[in-house]
Each structure stands twice: as structure tokens, then as C-alpha cells.
XYZ file of C-alpha atoms in Angstrom:
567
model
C 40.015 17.996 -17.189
C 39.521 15.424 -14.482
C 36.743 12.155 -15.735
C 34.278 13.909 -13.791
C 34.014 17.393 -15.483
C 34.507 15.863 -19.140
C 30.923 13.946 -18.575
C 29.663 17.798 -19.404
C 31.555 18.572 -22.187
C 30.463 15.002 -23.663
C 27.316 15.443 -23.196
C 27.349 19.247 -24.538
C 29.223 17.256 -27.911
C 26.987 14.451 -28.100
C 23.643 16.749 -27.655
C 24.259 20.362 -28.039
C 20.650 21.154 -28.660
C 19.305 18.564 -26.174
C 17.497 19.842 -22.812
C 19.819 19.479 -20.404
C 18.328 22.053 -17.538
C 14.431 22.281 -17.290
C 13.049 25.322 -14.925
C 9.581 25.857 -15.048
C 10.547 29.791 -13.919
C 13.397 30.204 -16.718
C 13.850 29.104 -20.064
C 15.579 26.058 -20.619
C 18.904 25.528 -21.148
C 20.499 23.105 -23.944
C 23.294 21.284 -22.946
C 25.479 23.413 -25.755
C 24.532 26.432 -23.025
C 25.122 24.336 -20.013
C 28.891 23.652 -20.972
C 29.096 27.422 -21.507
C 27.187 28.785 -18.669
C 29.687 26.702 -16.361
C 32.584 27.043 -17.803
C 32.384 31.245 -17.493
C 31.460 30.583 -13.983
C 34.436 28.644 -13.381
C 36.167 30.983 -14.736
C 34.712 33.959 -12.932
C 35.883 31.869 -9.966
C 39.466 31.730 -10.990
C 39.531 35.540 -11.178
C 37.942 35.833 -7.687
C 40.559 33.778 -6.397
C 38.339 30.886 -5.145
C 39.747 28.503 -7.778
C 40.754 25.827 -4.741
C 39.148 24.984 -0.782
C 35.888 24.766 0.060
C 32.628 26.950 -1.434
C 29.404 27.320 0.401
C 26.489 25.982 -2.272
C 24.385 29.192 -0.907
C 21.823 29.124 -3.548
C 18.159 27.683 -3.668
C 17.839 24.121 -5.558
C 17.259 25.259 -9.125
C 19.555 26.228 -12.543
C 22.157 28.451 -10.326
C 22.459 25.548 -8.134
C 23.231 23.452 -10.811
C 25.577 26.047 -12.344
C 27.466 26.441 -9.437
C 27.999 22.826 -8.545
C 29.444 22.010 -12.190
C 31.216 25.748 -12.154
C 33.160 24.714 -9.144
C 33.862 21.363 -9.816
C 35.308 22.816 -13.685
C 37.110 25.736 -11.457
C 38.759 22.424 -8.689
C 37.345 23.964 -6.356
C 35.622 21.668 -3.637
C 31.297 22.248 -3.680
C 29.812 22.421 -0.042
C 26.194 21.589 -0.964
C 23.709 22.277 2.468
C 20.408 22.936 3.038
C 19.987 26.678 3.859
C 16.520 25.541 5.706
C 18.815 24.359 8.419
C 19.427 26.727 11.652
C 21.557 29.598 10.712
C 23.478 28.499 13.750
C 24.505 24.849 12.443
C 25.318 26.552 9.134
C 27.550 28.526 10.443
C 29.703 25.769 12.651
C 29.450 23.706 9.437
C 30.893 26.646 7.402
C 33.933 27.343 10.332
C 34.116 22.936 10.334
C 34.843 22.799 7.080
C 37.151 25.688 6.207
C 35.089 27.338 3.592
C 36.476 29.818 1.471
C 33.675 31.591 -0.084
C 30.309 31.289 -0.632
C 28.534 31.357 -3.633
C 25.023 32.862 -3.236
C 22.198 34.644 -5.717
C 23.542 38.009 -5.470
C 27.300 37.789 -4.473
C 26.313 38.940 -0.906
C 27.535 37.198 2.051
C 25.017 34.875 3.770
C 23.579 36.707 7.109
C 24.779 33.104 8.934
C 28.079 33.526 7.777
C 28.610 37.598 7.270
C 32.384 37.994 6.972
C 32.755 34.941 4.262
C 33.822 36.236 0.718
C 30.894 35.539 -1.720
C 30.295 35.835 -5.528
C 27.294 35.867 -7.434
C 26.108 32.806 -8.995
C 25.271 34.382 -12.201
C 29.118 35.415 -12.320
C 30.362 35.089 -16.056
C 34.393 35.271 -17.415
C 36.203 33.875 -20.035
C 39.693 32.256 -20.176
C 41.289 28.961 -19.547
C 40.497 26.159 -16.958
C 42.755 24.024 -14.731
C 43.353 20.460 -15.441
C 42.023 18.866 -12.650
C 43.551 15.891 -11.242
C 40.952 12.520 -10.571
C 42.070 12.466 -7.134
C 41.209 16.063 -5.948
C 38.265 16.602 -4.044
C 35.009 17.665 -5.783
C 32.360 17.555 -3.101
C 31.767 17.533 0.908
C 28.385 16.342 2.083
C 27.814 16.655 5.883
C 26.637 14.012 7.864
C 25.418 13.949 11.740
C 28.662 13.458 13.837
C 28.645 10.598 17.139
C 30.958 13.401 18.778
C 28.566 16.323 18.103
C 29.918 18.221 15.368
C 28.876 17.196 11.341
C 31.556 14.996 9.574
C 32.356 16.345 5.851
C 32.445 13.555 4.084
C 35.044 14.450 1.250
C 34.390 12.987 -2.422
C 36.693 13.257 -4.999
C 36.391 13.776 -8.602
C 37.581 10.245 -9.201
C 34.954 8.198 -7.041
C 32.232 10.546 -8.533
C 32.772 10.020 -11.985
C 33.208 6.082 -10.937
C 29.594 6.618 -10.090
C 28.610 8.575 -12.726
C 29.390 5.278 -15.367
C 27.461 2.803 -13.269
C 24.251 4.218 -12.078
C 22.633 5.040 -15.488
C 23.096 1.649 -16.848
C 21.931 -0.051 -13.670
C 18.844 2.382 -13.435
C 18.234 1.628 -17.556
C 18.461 5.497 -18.119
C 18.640 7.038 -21.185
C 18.816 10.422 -23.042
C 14.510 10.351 -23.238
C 14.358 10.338 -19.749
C 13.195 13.498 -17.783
C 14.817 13.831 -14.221
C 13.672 15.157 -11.292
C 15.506 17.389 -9.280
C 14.278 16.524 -6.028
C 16.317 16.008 -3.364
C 17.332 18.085 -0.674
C 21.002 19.516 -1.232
C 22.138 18.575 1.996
C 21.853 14.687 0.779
C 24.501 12.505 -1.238
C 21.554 11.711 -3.499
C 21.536 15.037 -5.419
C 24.032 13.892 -7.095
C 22.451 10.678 -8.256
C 19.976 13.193 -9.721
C 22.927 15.016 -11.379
C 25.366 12.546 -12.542
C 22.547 10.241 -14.562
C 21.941 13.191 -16.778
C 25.083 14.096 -17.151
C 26.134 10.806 -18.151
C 23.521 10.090 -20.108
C 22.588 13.624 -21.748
C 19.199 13.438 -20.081
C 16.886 16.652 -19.034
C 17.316 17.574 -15.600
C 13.724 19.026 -14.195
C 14.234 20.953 -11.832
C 11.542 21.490 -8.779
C 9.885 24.872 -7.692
C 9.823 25.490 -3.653
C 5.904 25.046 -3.557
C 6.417 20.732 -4.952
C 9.236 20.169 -2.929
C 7.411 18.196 -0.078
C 5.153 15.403 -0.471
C 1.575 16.035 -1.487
C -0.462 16.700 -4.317
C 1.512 19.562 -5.285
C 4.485 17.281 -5.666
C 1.867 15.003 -7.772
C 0.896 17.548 -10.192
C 4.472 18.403 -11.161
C 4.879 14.896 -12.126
C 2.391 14.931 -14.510
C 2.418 18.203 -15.616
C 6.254 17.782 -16.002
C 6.108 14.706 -17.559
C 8.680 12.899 -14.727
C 10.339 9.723 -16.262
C 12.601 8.832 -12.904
C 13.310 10.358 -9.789
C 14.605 9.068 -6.525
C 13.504 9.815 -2.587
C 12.780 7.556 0.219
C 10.018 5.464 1.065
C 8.772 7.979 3.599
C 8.300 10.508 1.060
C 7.053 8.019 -1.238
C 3.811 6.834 0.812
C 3.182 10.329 2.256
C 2.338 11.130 -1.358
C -0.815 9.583 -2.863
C -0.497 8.261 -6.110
C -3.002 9.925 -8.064
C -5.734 7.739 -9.862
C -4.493 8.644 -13.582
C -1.589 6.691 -12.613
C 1.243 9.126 -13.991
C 1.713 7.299 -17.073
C 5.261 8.984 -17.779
C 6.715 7.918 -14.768
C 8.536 4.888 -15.300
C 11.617 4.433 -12.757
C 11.389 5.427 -8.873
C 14.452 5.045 -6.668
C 13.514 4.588 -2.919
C 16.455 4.322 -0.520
C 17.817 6.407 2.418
C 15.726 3.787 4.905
C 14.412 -0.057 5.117
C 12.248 -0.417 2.633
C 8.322 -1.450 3.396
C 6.303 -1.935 0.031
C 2.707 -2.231 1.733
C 2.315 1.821 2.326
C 3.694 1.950 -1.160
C 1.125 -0.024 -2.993
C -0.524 2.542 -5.023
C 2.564 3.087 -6.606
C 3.174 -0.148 -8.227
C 1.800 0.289 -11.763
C 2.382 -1.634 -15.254
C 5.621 -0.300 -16.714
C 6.829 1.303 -13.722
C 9.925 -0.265 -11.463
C 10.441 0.981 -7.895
C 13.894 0.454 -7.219
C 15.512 -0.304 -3.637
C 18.849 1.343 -3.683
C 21.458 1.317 -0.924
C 24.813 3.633 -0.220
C 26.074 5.188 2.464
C 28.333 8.894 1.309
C 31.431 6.914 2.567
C 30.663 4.798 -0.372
C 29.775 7.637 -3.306
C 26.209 7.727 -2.702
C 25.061 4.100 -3.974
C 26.576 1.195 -3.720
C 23.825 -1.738 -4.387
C 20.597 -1.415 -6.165
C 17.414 -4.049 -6.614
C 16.087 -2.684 -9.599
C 12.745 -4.062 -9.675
C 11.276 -5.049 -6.566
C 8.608 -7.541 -5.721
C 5.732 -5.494 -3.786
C 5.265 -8.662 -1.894
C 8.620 -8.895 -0.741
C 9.418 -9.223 3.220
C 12.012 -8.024 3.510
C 13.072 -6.295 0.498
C 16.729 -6.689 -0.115
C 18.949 -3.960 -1.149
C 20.778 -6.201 -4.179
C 23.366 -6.337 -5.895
C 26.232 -4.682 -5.620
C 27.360 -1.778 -8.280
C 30.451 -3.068 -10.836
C 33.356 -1.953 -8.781
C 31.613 -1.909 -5.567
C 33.097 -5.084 -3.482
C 31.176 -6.115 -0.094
C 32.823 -7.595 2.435
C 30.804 -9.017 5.244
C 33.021 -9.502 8.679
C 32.194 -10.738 12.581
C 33.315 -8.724 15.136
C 36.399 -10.147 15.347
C 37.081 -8.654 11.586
C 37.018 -12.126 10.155
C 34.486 -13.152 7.166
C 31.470 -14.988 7.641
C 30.017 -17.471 5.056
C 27.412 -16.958 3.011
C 23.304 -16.998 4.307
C 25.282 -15.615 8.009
C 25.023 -12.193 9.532
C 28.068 -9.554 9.950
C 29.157 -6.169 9.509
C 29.174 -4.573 6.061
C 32.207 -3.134 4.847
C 32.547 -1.520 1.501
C 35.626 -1.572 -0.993
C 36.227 -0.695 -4.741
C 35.443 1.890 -7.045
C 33.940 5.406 -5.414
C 34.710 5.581 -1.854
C 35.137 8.538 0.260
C 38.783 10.050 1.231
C 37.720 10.594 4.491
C 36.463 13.081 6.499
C 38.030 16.698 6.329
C 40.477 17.881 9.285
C 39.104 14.678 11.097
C 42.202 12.036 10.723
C 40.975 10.060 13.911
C 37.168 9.847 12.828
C 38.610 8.506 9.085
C 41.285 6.213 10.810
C 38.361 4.620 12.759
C 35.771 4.439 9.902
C 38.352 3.863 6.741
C 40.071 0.324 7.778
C 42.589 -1.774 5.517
C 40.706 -5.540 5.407
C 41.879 -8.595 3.663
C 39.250 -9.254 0.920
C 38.301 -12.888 1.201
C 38.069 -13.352 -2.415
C 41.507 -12.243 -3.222
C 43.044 -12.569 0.005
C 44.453 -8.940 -0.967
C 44.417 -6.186 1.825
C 42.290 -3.109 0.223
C 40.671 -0.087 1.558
C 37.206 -0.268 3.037
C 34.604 2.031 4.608
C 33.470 0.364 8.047
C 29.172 0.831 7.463
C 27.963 -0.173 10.935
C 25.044 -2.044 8.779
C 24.533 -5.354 9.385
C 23.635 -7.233 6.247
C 23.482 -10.965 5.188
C 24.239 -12.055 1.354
C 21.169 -14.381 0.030
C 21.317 -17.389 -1.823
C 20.288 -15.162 -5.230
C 23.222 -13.026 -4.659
C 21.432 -10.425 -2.924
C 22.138 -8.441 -0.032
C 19.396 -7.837 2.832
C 19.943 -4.938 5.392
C 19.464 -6.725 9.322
C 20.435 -3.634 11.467
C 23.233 -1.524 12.932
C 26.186 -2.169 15.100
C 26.089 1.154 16.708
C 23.357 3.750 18.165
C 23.033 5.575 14.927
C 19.267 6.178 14.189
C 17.486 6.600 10.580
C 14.454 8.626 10.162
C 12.944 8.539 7.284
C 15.842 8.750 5.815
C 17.801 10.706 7.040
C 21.193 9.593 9.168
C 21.384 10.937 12.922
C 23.956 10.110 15.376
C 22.365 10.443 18.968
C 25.927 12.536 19.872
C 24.859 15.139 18.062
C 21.324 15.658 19.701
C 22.856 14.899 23.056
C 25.303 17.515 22.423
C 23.188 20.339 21.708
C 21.110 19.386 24.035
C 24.082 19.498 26.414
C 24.909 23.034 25.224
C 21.711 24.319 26.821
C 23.067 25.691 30.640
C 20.499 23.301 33.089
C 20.686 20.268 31.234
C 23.455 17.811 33.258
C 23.180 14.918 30.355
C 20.722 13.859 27.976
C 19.985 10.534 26.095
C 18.341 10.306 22.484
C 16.295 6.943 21.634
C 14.076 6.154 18.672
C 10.554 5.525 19.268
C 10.234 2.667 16.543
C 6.784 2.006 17.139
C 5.913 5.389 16.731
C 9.260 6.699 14.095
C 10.119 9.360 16.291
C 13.061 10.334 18.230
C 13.078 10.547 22.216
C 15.201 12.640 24.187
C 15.433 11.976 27.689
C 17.300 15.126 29.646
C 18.553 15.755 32.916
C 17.862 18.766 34.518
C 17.451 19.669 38.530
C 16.135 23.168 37.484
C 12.727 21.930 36.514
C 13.271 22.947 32.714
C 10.395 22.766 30.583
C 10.357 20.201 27.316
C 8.835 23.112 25.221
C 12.026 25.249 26.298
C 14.498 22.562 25.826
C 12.898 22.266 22.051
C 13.316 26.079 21.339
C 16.742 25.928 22.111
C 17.119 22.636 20.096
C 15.219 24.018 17.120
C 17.970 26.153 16.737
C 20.959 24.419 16.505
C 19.492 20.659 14.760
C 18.019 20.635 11.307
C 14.321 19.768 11.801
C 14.816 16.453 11.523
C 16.922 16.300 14.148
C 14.726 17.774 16.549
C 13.118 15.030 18.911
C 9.436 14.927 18.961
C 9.151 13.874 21.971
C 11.089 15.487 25.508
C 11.282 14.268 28.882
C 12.990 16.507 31.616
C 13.285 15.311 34.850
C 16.405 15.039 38.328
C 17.818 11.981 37.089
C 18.326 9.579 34.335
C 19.146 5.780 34.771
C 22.481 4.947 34.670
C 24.233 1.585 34.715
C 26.569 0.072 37.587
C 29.328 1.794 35.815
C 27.926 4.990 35.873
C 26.738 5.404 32.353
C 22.978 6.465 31.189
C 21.184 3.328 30.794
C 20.617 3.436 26.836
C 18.231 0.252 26.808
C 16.204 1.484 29.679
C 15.179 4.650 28.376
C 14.948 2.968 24.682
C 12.367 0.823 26.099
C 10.390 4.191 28.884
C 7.566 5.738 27.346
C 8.338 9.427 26.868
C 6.559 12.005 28.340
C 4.600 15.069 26.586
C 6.455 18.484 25.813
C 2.565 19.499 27.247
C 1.905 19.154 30.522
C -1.910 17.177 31.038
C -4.726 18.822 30.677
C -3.746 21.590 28.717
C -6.944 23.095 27.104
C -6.789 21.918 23.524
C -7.324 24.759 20.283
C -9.761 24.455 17.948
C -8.336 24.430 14.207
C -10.846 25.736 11.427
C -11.292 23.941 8.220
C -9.522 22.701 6.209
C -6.517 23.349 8.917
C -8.160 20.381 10.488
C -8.180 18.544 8.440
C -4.712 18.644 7.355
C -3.413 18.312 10.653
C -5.899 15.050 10.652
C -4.086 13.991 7.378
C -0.436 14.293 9.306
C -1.181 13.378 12.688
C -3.743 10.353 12.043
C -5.817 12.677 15.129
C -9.201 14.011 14.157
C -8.548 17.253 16.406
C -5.405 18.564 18.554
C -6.715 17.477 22.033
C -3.388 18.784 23.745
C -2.003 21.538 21.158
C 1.052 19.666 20.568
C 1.321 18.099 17.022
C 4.131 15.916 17.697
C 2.651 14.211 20.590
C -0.304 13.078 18.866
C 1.345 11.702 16.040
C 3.161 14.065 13.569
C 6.376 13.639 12.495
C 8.537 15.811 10.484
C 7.217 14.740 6.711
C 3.598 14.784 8.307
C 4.976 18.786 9.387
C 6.311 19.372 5.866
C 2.836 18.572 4.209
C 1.027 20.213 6.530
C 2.886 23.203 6.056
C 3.002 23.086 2.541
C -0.641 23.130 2.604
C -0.705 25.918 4.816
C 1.357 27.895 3.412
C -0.456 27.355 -0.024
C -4.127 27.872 0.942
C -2.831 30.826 3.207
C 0.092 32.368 1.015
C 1.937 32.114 4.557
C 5.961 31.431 4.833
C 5.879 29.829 8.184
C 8.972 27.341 7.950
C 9.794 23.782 9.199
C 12.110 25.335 11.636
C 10.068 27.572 13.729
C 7.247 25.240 13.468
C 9.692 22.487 14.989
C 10.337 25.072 17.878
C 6.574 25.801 18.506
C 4.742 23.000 17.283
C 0.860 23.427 18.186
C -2.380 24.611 16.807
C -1.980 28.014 18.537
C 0.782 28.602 16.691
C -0.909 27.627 13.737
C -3.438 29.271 14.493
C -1.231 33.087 14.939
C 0.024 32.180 11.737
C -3.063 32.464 9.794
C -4.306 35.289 11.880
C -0.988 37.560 11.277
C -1.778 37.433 7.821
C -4.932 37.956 7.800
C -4.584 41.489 9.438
């Protein structure tokens, strides 16, 4: 067995009757169970055939999701974790992208995005031997947002994982009292930071029903009533929860990273006995590369510290040569737990996987090109400056202004388009050009369903023409800098939202009423849109989703919501 898939069976040895799997719909699981749940799914795999290549993660965040990601891993087969909130049309170019064998799924029925792809049923059970399974093969492919349009699999092998695996604990000061949260969206590296601590250090793994999943006070009373030692998120999810006045007394160790780091917003957080954590990783680099384990709420900026034992940063100007210490220049990452590559993309990995000279050796070595620009403090810590590129971060989550440009692109009267972050307002811009008249509220229904939610701009402008440059190109730091329009054209009559809708939609947009309908354009963004559908969906027992919110965002359709259930 490879380094990676021995963590369970040495946890399973060193705590058979410990909790490793908490689900408040199931009864727990020890980790004497865990080690045999997965290994008879891996072997159930083996006799389906699906023992190697790529298999879809097609179950909800919970113990089969768990199962399956150690089952496959035990089986060498490579786990394809996504979020199955995402538009069945993406997941179904990222399940052709990626090659994927089968799927694994509740029931062993095909997913409806992906109908003719083999499946089997998570709560598959066999017995016999496993495969040996070598460091180097590849355990995991997370998807990030592509500069040419399509999602890069990033591919992770069993080797950099379990690299990971022996450093995070002991820089997060975890231990086998510690209760986990299982918290993060599947479709991000940092699932597995959620994973690998308790696997390495036999702690409980919590994991988190559908209703807590977003920030808000549901999230909150899991915490407490769960008894939440550590978990990790960003800062955006962070400060759109409140801290509740009791303090949550368990909860000693947050992990914030994904984004740059503000600690004002955060400030009911910061208790006696509890560290927030500023962590830092790209998945080129196995998730996390630096950590600051205990910052200073005063800080300005915060840094990301230290790198992780193994990790080895090496800061270069554009030329590719190293700058001295206290100087600005690209980050690029060596050591312990990087990436292979990207999947079927040897030109995208040629131009993002480099060979450098490491200035403290003066040996050539292997090393992902970030596109961060970072500068090394006196202390030995790292702070993050900026990027090299057009990439854009919200709220933590990476997205490559190809990829909206492309779909938007896709859509027949759009000639070119141009995505921009807003950073006064933390949203993203699109700027499309169209001779047909298209409306912005079209052009985000057909967006809506090819982008995660994320992904879809809050703000559209359509009009003839776009700036260009005296070369010809779109004018990127003209439109960066042009106020966007409104997906609704002025003086739309406004809808009135009853209580409390209102005031949830106050809560998310900062606006005491909807005076044009549209929720992005007075202020939402998409984790104001998950809370206030959370809520909604709560108080209502509704199931309107992030998606078709994104494609229809306004108090009308709010408003049909609550009225279709109410007949």
C-alpha cells in the first residue's frame, strides 16, 4: 500500500474504537469500521473493473463521500471530487475533460449529466485482496478554472498527498481530541486538509448536514452543538457568519485561506484560546504550502508565513532570476507535494511546471510557476503583493477570466467579451459585445448554465463595441477601471419583499429594500446569495438553488418561490 492509504490502516491500529466518521444522520463510525468499510469498497471496485482512471465523486459531502474517496484511493483508482451544485452542463465537459471511467453515486445509477457513464453504488461492499499502490500514481484530480476556457485537472498523486498529510497536523497543533469539520465544498483542494489531519492524526471527522453548509446561524449552531475543535474556510465565509455571543468555547483552531486575508470583519472571532490561522497553497502545490498559525488581529497586512517542511519558495524577477530578500517577485514553489501536472494538458503543465535553479543550492529542481507575487519579511515570513496575470479571486475561489469570456463567447450574438473584477465592490464585471441588442438578464441565463455560481458575473454590460487597444485587442485596463451597467434597465418598478424576506435580503445586500429587483446590483454577492437562500429555504422548506437564483436573481423571483409553495 502506497504512504497515503497506510495513514488509514494506522489510524484504524492505533484507535480502533476511536470516532473516526461523525454524521449527525447515521451512527458513527470507529475508525476499526472505517478501515473496513473502505477496504470492501475498494474491493467492490476491483470486481467492477474500475480499479484504475478516473471516478466521478457523485455523492453528497457526508460518510459515502468519505468512503468513496478512501475506497478509491485503496482500489488506485484516481478520485474526481466536484461539486454536483455546479451546471449539469460544466459537469459533464469536466467528466468528457478528464476521461472518467465511472462514477460513483448513492444508488449505482448513472448521473442524469453524464447518462451513459458506468456507475456503482457507494454503499458497494466485497471482499478480497488490494493492489499495492505505487507513491507516484495519481490519487486525486481537483479542477480549477482554465485561462483557455476549459477546467485544468490538477492531478495529485499519492506521494505529494501523504507528504501533506505528515506536515499539516503538526503545524496546525492537531491531535486525536480534536473534532473536525467537514466543511468544505468538494470541488476545493481544501477537503482534503479536512481529511488528511484526521487521518493522520486519528481525529473525528464531523461531518456537515446540507441545511449548515453556508454561512449563518445555522452553520453557528452546529459548532456548538457539535462541539467543533478546528475547521478551515475563507475569510469570506468567516465574517459572513456572526460569531455568536457564547463565544463557542470548543472551538479552538480556524484556518482562513483561499483569499487575502483582512482581520477587521473578523473581529468577533478572535477569542482567548482560539488561533485563526492564515494559510496559503495553491493545488499545484498539494493544497498548503505556508501557514501563520496565529495571527495578530491587528496585522496590515497579514502574511501568509512560513513555509511547510519540504515546501521550498523561490522568489524570481521576470527575467527568472532571484531577488534578495525584503524585494518583490514571482513565487515559485518546489519540494515535497507538488502537482504532476495537469491531465491530457502537456502544454498547460510545460508552461506552469518550470525547472529553476534554487538559489540556495544552486541545484535545478522542479517548481510550480504561482503567478503570486510575494515578498519574504525580515521574520522569515512571506506576504502575498498580487498576481502577475488576469486571474481573479473571489472570495476564495480561483477564476480565470478565459473561462467566463469563453462561455460567454459560446452564446451566438456575443462577438467578444471581457471579465474585470469590481474590487471596490468584490464582484466580477463582464463587459460583452453584441450588435443584436442582447439583454444582460439573457446573457446571465445562458451563463448560469455553463459557470458554477461563482463564476457568474454580477454585473453585465452589452453594448456594439468594446475598447480595444492600437493593436486591436480589448482594452483590459479600460473596462477594469468603466463602471458597469445594470442587468435592469432604469426605472424598473421595484417588488416589495414581505418580512422577514426583507430583511434577509437587507442582511446580504447592505439595501433596506430591492429598489430595482436585481439583487446583485444593489450589493449581493454570491455568499450574501447563499445565506439568503439558506434562510429561505429554511423558514419556507423551499429548494430553490444557487444556480437558478444566479440565472434570475430578483425579488420576483423570490417572491414565485414562496408563492409556488404555498399553493
Amino acid at each position: 500500500m502506497s504512504a497515503l492509504t497506510r495513514l488509514i490502516t494506522t489510524a484504524a491500529d492505533a484507535r480502533p474504537d476511536g470516532v473516526a466518521l461523525d454524521n449527525r444522520d447515521s451512527t458513527s463510525w470507529t475508525w476499526g469500521r472505517l478501515d473496513a468499510e473502505t477496504r470492501g469498497f475498494a474491493a467492490a471496485l476491483l470486481d467492477a473493473g474500475f480499479a484504475e482512471g478516473p471516478l466521478l465523486l457523485a455523492v453528497a459531502p457526508g460518510t459515502d463521500w468519505v468512503t468513496a474517496l478512501l475506497g478509491a484511493w485503496r482500489a488506485g483508482a484516481v478520485a474526481v471530487p466536484f461539486d454536483a451544485g455546479h451546471p449539469p452542463v460544466r459537469l459533464a465537459r469536466l467528466a468528457a475533460g478528464c476521461r472518467a471511467r465511472a462514477a460513483i453515486t448513492s444508488d449505482g445509477t448513472a448521473p442524469r449529466w453524464a447518462p451513459t457513464l458506468p456507475a456503482v453504488a457507494a454503499g458497494a461492499r466485497s471482499s478480497g485482496d488490494l493492489p499495492r499502490v505505487p507513491g507516484e500514481a495519481a490519487a486525486c484530480l481537483f479542477h480549477t478554472s482554465g485561462s483557455t476556457g476549459t477546467p485544468k485537472p490538477v492531478v495529485l498523486s499519492h506521494r505529494a498527498l501523504a507528504e501533506r498529510a505528515r506536515e499539516m497536523p503538526t503545524a496546525a497543533s492537531l491531535t486525536p481530541a480534536d473534532r473536525i469539520a467537514q466543511l468544505t465544498s468538494p470541488a476545493f483542494d481544501a477537503v482534503l486538509w479536512e481529511v488528511l489531519c484526521a487521518l493522520a492524526t486519528g481525529a473525528t471527522l464531523v461531518t456537515v448536514p446540507a441545511a449548515a453548509r453556508t454561512p449563518g446561524p445555522a452553520l453557528v449552531r452546529f459548532l456548538a452543538e457539535q462541539r467543533i475543535t478546528a475547521l478551515t474556510c475563507t475569510p469570506s465565509q468567516l465574517a459572513a457568519t456572526p460569531a455568536p455571543a457564547s463565544g463557542l468555547p470548543d472551538l479552538r483552531l480556524v484556518v482562513l485561506g483561499g483569499e487575502t486575508l483582512h482581520p477587521g470583519p473578523l473581529a468577533t472571532w478572535f477569542a482567548p484560546g482560539r488561533r485563526i490561522a492564515n494559510a496559503y497553497g495553491p493545488t499545484e502545490a498539494g493544497i498548503e504550502a505556508f501557514l501563520a498559525p496565529d495571527i495578530d488581529p491587528h496585522a496590515a497586512p497579514v502574511p501568509i508565513g512560513r513555509p511547510l517542511p519540504g515546501v521550498v519558495p523561490i522568489i524570481l524577477d521576470p527575467k527568472g532570476q532571484p531577488v534578495p530578500d525584503g524585494e518583490t517577485g514571482e513565487l515559485h514553489l518546489s519540494g515535497t507535494g507538488l502537482a504532476d501536472g495537469y491531465l491530457h494538458r502537456p502544454e498547460e503543465s510545460a508552461a506552469a511546471f518550470l525547472i529553476v535553479t534554487d538559489p540556495s543550492t544552486g541545484q535545478a529542481v522542479r517548481a510550480y510557476r504561482t503567478g503570486d507575487r510575494v515578498r519574504r519579511l525580515p521574520d522569515g515570513q512571506y506576504t502575498f503583493i498580487g498576481r502577475t496575470d488576469h486571474q481573479l479571486n473571489l472570495h476564495g475561489v480561483r477564476l480565470e477570466p478565459g473561462e467566463i469570456e469563453a462561455r460567454a463567447q459560446d452564446h451566438p450574438e456575443v462577438q467578444a467579451a471581457c471579465a474585470v473584477l469590481d474590487p471596490d465592490r468584490q464582484q466580477i464585471a463582464l463587459h460583452a459585445e453584441t450588435t443584436t441588442g442582447l439583454a444582460p438578464a439573457a446573457l446571465r441565463r445562458h451563463l448560469a448554465e455553463h459557470l458554477p455560481s461563482a463564476a457568474v458575473p454580477a454585473r453585465i454590460t452589452c453594448r456594439p463595441q468594446l475598447p480595444r487597444t492600437a493593436s486591436g485587442k480589448l482594452d483590459r485596463h479600460a473596462l477594469a477601471n468603466e463602471p458597469p451597467g445594470s442587468d435592469t434597465p432604469p426605472g424598473t418598478a421595484g417588488t416589495t419583499l414581505p418580512e422577514p424576506l426583507a430583511t434577509w435580503w437587507h442582511d446580504a445586500t447592505g439595501t433596506p429594500a430591492p429598489d430595482n429587483g436585481d439583487f446583485y446590483a444593489v450589493g449581493g454577492d454570491s455568499l450574501g446569495a447563499l445565506a439568503l437562500l439558506a434562510r429561505l429555504n429554511e423558514h419556507y422548506d423551499t429548494d430553490l438553488t444557487v444556480a437558478e437564483f444566479t440565472a434570475d436573481p430578483t425579488a420576483a423571483h423570490l417572491l414565485r418561490t414562496i408563492e409556488r409553495r404555498s399553493r
